[in-house]
PDB file of C-alpha atoms and ligand atoms in Angstrom:
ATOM      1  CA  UNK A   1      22.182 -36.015  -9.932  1.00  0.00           C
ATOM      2  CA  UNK A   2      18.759 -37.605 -10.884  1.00  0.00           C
ATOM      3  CA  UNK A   3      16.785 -35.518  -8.654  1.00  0.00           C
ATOM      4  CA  UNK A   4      18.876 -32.240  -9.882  1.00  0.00           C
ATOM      5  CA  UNK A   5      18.418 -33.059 -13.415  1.00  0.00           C
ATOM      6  CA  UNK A   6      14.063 -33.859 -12.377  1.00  0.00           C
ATOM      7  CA  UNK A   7      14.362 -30.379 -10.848  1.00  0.00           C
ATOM      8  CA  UNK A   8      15.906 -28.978 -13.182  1.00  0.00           C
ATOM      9  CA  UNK A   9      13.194 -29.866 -15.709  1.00  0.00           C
ATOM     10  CA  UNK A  10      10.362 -29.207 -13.234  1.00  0.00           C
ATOM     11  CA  UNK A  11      11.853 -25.651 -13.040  1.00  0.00           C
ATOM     12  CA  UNK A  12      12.076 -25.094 -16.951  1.00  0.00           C
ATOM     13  CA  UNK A  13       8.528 -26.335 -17.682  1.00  0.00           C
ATOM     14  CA  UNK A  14       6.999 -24.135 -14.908  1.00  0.00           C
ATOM     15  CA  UNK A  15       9.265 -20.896 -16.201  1.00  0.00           C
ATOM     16  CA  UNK A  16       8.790 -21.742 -20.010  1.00  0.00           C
ATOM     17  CA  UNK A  17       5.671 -23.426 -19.943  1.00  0.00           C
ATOM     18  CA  UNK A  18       3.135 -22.028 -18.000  1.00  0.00           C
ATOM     19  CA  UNK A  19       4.495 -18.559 -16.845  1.00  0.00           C
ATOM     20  CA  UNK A  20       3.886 -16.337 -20.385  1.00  0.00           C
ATOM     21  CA  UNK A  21       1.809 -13.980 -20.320  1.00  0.00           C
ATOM     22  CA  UNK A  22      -0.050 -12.540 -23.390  1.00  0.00           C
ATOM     23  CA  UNK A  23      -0.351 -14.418 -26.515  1.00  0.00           C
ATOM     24  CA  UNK A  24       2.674 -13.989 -29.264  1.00  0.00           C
ATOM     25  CA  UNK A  25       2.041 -12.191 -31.807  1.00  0.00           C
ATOM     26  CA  UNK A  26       1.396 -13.392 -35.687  1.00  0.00           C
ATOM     27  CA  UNK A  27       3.351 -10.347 -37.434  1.00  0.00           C
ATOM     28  CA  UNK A  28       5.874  -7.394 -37.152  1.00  0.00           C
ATOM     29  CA  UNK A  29       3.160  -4.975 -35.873  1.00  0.00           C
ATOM     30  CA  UNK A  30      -0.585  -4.629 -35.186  1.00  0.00           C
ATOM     31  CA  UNK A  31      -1.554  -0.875 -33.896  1.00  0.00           C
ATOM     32  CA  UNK A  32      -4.420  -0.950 -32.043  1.00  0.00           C
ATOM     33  CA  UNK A  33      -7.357   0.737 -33.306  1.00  0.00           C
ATOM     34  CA  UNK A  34      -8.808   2.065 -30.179  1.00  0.00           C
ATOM     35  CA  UNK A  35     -11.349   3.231 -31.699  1.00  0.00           C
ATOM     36  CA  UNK A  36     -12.976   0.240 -33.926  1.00  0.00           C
ATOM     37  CA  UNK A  37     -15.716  -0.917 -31.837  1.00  0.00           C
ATOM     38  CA  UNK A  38     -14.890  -4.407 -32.808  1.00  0.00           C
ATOM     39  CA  UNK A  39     -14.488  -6.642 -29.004  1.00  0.00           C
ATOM     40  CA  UNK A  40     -11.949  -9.561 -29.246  1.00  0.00           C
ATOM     41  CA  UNK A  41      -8.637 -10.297 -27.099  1.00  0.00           C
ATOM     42  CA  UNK A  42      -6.646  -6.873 -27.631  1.00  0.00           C
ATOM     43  CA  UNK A  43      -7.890  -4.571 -30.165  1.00  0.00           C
ATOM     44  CA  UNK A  44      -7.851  -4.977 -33.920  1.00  0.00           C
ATOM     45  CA  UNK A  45      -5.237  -3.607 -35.948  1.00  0.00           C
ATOM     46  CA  UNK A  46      -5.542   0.084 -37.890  1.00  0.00           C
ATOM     47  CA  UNK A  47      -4.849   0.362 -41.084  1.00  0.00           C
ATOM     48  CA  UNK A  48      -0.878   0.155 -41.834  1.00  0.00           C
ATOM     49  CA  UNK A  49      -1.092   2.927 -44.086  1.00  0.00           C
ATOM     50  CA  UNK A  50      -2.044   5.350 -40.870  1.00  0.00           C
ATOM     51  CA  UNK A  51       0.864   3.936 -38.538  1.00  0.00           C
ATOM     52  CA  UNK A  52       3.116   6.676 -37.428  1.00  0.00           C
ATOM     53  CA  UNK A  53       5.861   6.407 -35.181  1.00  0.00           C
ATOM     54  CA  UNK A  54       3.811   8.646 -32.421  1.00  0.00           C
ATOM     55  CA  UNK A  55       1.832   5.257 -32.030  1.00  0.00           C
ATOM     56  CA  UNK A  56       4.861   3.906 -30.361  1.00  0.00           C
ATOM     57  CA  UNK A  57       5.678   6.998 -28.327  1.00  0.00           C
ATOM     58  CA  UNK A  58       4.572   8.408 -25.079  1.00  0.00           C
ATOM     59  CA  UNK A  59       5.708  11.210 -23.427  1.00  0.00           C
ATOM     60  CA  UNK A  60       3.524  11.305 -20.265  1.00  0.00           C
ATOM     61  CA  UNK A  61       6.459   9.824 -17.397  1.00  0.00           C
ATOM     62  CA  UNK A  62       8.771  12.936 -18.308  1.00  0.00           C
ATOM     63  CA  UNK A  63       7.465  14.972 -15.552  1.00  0.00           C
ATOM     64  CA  UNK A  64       6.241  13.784 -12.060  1.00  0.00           C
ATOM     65  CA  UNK A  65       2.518  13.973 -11.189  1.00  0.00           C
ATOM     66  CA  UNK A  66       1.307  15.589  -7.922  1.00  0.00           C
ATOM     67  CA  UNK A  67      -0.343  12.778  -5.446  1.00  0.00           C
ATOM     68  CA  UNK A  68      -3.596  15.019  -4.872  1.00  0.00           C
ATOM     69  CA  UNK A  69      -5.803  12.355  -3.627  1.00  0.00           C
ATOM     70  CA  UNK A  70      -6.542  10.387   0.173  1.00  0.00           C
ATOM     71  CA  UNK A  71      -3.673   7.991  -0.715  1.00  0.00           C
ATOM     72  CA  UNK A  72      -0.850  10.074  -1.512  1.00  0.00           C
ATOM     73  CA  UNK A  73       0.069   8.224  -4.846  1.00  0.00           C
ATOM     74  CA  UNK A  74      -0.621   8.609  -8.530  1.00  0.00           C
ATOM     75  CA  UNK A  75       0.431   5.780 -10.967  1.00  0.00           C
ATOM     76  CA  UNK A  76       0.734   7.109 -14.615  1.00  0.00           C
ATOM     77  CA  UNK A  77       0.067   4.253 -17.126  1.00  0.00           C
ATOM     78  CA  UNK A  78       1.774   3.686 -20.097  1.00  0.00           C
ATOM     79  CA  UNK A  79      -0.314   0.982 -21.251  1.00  0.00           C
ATOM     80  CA  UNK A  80      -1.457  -0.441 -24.697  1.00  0.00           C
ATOM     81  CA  UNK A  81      -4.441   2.431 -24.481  1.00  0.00           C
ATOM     82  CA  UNK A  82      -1.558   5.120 -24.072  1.00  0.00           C
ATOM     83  CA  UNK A  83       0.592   3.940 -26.505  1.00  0.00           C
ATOM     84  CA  UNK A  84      -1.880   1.760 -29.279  1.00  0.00           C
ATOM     85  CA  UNK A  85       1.325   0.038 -31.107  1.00  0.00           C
ATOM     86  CA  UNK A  86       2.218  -2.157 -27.787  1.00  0.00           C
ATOM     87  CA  UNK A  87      -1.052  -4.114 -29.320  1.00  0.00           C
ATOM     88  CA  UNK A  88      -0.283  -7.662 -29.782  1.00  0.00           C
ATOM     89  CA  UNK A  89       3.414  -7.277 -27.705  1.00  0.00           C
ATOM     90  CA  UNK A  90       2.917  -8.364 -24.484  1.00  0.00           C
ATOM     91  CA  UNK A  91       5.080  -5.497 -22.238  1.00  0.00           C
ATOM     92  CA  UNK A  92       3.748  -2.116 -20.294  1.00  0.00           C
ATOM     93  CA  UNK A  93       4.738   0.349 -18.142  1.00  0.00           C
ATOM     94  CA  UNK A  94       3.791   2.818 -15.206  1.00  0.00           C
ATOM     95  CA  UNK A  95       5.204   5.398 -13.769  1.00  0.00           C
ATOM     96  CA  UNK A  96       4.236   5.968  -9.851  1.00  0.00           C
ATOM     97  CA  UNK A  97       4.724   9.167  -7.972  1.00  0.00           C
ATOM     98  CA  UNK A  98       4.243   8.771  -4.361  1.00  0.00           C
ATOM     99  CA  UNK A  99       4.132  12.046  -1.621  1.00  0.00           C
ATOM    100  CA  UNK A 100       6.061  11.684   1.916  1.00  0.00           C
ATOM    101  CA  UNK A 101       4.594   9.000   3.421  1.00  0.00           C
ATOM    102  CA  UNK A 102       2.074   8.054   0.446  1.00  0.00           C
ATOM    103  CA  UNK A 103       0.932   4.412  -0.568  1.00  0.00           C
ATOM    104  CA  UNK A 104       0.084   2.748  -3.690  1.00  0.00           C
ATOM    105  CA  UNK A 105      -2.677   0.181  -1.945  1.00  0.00           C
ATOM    106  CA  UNK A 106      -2.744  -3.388  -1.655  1.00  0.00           C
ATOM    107  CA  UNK A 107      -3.942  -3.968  -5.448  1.00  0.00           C
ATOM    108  CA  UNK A 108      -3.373  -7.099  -8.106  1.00  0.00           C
ATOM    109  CA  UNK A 109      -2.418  -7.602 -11.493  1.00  0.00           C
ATOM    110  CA  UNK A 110      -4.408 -10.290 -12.815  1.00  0.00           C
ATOM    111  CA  UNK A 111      -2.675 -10.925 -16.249  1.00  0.00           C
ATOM    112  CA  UNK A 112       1.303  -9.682 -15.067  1.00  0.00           C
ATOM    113  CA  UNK A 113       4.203  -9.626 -13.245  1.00  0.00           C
ATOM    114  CA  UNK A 114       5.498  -6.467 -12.249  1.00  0.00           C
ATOM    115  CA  UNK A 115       8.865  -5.806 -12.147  1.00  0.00           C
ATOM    116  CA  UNK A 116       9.891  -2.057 -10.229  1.00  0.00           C
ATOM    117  CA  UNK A 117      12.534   0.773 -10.390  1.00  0.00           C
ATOM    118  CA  UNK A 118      13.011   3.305  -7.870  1.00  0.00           C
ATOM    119  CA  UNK A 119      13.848   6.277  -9.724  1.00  0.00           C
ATOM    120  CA  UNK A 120      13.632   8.559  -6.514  1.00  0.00           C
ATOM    121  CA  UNK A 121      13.421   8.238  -3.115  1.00  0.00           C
ATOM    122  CA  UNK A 122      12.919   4.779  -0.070  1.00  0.00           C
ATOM    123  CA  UNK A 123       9.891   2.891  -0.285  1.00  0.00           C
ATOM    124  CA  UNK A 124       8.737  -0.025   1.618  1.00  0.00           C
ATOM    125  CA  UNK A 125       7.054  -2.661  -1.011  1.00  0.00           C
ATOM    126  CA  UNK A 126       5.965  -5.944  -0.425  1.00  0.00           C
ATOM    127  CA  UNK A 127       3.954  -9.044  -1.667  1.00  0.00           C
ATOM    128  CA  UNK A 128       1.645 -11.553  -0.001  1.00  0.00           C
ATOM    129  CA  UNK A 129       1.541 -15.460  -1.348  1.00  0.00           C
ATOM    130  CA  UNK A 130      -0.918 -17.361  -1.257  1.00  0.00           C
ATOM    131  CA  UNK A 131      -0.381 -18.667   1.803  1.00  0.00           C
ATOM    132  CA  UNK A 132      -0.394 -15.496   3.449  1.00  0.00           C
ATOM    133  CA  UNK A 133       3.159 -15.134   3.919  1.00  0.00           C
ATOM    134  CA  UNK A 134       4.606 -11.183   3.578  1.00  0.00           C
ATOM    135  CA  UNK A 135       7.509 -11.221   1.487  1.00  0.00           C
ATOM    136  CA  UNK A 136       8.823  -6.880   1.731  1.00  0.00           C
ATOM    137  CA  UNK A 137      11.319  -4.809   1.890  1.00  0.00           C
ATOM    138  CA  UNK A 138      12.897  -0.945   1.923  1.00  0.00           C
ATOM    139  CA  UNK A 139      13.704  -0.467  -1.878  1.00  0.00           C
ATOM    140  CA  UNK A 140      16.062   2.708  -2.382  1.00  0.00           C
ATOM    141  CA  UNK A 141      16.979   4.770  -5.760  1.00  0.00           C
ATOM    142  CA  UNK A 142      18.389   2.189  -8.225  1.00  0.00           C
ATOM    143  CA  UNK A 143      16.955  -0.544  -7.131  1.00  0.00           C
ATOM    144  CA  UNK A 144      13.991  -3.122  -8.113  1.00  0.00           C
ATOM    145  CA  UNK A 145      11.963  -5.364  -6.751  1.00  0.00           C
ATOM    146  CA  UNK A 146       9.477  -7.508  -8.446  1.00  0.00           C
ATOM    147  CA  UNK A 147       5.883  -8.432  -7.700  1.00  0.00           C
ATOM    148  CA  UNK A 148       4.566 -12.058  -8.889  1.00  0.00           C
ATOM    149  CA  UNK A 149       1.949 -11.967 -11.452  1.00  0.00           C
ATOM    150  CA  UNK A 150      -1.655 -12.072  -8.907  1.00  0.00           C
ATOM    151  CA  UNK A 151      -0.398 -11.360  -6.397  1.00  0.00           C
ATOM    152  CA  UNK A 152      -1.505  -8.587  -4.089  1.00  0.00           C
ATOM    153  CA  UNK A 153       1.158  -5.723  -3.323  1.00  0.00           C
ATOM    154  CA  UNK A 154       1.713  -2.721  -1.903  1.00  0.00           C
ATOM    155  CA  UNK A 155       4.137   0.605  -2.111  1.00  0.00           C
ATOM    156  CA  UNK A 156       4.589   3.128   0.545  1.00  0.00           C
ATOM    157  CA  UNK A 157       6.466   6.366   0.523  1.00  0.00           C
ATOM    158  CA  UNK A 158       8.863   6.077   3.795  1.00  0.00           C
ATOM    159  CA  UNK A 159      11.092   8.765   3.153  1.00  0.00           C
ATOM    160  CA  UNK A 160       9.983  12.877   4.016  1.00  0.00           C
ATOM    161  CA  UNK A 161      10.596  13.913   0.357  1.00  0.00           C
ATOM    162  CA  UNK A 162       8.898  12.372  -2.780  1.00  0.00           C
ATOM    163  CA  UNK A 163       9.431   9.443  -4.022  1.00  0.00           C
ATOM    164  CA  UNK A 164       9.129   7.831  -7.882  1.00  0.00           C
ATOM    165  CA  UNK A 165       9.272   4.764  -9.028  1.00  0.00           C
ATOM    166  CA  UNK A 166       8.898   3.201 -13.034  1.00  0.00           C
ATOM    167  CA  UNK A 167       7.132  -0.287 -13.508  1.00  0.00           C
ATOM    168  CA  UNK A 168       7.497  -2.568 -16.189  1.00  0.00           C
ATOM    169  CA  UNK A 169       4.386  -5.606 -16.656  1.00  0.00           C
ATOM    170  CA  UNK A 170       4.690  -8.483 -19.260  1.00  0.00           C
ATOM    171  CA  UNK A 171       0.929  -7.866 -20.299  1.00  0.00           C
ATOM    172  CA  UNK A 172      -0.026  -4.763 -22.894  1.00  0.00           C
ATOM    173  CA  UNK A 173      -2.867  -4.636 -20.368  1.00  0.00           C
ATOM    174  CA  UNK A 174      -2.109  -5.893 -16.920  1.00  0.00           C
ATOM    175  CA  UNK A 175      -5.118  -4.699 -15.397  1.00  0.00           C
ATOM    176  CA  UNK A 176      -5.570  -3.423 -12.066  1.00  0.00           C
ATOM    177  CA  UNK A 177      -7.626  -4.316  -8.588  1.00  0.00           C
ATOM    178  CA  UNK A 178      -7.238  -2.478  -5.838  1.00  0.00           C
ATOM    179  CA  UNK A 179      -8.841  -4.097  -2.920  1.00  0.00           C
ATOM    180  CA  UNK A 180     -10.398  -1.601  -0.773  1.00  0.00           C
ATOM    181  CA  UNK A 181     -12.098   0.116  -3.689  1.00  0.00           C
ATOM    182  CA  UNK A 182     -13.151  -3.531  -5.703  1.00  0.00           C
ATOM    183  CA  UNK A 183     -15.239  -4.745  -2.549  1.00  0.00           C
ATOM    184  CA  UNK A 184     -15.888  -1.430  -1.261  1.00  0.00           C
ATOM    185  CA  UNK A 185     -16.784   1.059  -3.872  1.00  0.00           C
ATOM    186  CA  UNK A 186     -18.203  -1.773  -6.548  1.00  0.00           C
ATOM    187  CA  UNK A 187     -21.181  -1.140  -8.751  1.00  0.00           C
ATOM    188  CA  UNK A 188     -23.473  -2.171  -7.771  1.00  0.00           C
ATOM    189  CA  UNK A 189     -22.685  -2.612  -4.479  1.00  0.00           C
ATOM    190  CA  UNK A 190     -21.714  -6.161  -2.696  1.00  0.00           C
ATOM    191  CA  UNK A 191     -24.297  -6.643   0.567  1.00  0.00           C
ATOM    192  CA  UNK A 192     -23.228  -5.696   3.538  1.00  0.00           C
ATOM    193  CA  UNK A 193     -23.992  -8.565   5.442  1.00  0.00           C
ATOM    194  CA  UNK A 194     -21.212 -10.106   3.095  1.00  0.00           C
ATOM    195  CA  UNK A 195     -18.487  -7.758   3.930  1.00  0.00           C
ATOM    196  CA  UNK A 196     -19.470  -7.649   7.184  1.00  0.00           C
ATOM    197  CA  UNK A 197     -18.988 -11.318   7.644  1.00  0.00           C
ATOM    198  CA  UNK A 198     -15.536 -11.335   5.745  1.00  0.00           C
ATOM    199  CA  UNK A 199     -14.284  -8.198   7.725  1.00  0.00           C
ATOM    200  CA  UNK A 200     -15.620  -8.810  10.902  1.00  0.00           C
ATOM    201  CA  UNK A 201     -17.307  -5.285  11.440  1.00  0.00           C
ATOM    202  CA  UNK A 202     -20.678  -4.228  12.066  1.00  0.00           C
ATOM    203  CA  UNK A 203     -23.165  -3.284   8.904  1.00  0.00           C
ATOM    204  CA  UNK A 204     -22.862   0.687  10.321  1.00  0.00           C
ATOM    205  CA  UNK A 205     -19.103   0.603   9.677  1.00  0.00           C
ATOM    206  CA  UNK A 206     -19.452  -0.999   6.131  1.00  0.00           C
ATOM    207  CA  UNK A 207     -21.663   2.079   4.983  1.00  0.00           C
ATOM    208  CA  UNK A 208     -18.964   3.991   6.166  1.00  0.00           C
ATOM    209  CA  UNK A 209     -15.789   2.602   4.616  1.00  0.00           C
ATOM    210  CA  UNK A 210     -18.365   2.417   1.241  1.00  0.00           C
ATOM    211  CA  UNK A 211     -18.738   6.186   1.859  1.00  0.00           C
ATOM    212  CA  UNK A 212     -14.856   7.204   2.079  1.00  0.00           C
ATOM    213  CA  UNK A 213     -14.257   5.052  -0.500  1.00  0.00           C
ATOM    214  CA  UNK A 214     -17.490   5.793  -3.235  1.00  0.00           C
ATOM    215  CA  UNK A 215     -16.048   7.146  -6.522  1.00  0.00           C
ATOM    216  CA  UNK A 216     -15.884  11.080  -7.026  1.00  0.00           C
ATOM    217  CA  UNK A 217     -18.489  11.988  -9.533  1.00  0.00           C
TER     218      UNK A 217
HETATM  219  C1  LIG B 301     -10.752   1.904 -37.003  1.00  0.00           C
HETATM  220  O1  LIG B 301     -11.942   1.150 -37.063  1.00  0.00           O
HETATM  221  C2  LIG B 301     -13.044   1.871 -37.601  1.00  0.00           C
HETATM  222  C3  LIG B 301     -14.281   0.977 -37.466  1.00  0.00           C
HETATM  223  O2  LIG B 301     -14.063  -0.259 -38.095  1.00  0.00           O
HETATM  224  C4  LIG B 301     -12.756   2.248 -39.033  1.00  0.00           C
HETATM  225  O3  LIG B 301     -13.825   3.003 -39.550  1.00  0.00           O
HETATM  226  C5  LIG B 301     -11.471   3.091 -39.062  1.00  0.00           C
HETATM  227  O4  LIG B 301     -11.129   3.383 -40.388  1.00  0.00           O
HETATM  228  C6  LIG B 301     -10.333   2.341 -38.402  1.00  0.00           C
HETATM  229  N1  LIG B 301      -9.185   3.217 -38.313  1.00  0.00           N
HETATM  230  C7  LIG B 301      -7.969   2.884 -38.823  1.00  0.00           C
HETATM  231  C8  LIG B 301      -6.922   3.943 -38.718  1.00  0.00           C
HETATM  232  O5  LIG B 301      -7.723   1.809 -39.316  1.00  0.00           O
HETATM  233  C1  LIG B 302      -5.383  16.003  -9.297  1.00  0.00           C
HETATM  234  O1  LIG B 302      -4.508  16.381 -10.348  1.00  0.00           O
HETATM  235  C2  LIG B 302      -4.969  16.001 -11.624  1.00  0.00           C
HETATM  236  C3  LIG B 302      -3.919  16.386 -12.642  1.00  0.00           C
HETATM  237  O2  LIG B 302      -2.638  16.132 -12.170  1.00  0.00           O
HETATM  238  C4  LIG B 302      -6.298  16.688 -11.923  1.00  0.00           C
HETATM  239  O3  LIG B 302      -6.780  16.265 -13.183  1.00  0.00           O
HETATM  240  C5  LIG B 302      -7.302  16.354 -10.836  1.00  0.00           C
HETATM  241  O4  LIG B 302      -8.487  17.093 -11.028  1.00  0.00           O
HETATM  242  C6  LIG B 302      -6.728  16.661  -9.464  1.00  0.00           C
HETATM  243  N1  LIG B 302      -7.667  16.160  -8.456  1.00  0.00           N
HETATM  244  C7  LIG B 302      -7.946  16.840  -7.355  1.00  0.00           C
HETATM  245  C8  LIG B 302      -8.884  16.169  -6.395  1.00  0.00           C
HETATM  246  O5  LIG B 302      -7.464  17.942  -7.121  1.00  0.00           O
HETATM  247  C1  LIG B 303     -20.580  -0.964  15.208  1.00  0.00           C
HETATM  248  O1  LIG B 303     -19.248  -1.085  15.708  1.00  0.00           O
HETATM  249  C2  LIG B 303     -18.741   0.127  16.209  1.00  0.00           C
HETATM  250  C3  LIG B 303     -17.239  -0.092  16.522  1.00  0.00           C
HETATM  251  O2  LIG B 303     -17.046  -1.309  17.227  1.00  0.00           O
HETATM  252  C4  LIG B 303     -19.523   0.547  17.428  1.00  0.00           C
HETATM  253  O3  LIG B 303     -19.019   1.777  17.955  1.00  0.00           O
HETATM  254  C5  LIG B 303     -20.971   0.739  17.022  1.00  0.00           C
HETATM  255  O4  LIG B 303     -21.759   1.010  18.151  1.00  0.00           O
HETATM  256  C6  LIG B 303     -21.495  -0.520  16.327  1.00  0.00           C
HETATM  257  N1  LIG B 303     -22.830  -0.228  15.786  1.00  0.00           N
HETATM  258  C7  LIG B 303     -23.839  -1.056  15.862  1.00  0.00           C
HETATM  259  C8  LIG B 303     -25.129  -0.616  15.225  1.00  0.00           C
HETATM  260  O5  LIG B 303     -23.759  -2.132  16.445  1.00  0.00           O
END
């Protein structure tokens, strides 16, 4: 009973103590004002008199995107600098369309947990722990499946049709890395000799995964 009860508290520190995610907020509302200039955690508040209830609207997951790129996915974010009135609240959205076969990358979220809704479709998701370990699984229509906040994860598209899916994070700004692209396609670039030694390539096939992966202009 002594070692339940120890557990027991253990597991209610670590879930109420440590695990939040943005700061509380310090009133009803606080509309960011995207465009103030001012840098500090979040963005300033606008003036109440301009808040309208567009601020806290967004209209941009009614109809899917079309995957058009090398990956076959398109995430749609419906983040504090969509919607400027989820300032100071601490919850986002996405919206992901994937084509057959498409992936969503190994990527993180360094300030959220992710928590996923297939709204369409079979995809195979998954996590990795710290210790390496792959924790995934075929996620149909209906279902969810969450991703730990840092963690790296992945989506892919294993049906022949497309496939959507709708994301909630417990950040207004949950940021995203995708891997390939942050050591690959960084600016400036990382040295080769350093991805070569982490990757266990030659310097010739760095230049050329930097090329694939080099942002349009
Ligand atoms: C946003 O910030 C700018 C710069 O401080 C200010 O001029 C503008 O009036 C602010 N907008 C609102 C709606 O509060
Ligand atoms: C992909 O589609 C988006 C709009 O859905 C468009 O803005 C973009 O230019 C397209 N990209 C390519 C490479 O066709
Ligand atoms: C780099 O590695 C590739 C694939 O193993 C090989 O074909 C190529 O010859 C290597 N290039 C150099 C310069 O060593």
């Amino acid at each position: 009973m002594g070692t339940f009860r120890y557990l027991f508290l253990i597991t209610f520190a670590l879930v109420f103590g440590s695990s939040h995610a943005d700061p509380d907020l310090l009133q009803d509302i606080c509309v960011a004002n995207l465009s103030s200039g001012v840098t500090m955690n979040g963005f300033p508040c606008k003036n109440p008199s301009t808040i309208r209830a567009d601020d806290f609207f967004f209209a941009g997951f009614a109809q899917p995107s079309i995957p058009n790129n090398t990956v076959g996915s398109l995430v749609t974010a419906a983040n504090v600098e969509k919607i400027p009135g989820l300032n100071t609240l601490g919850v986002s959205m996405s919206r992901i369309d994937y084509a057959p076969g498409g992936v969503n990358p190994p990527h993180t979220h360094p300030r959220a947990t992710e928590i996923v809704f297939v709204l369409e479709g079979e995809l195979e998701v998954g996590f990795l722990t710290t210790s390496n370990k792959l924790i995934s699984k075929v996620i149909k229509k209906g279902e969810i499946f969450v991703f730990p906040k840092g963690l790296v994860h992945f989506q892919k598209n294993i049906g022949w049709t497309p496939a959507a899916v709708v994301t909630a994070f417990n950040s207004q700004f949950p940021g995203t890395q995708s891997i390939a692209a942050t050591l690959f396609a960084a600016s400036p670039t990382i040295l080769n000799d350093v991805l070569s030694k982490a990757f266990q390539i030659n310097n010739s096939e760095v230049e050329k995964i930097k090329l694939k992966l080099k942002p349009k202009k």
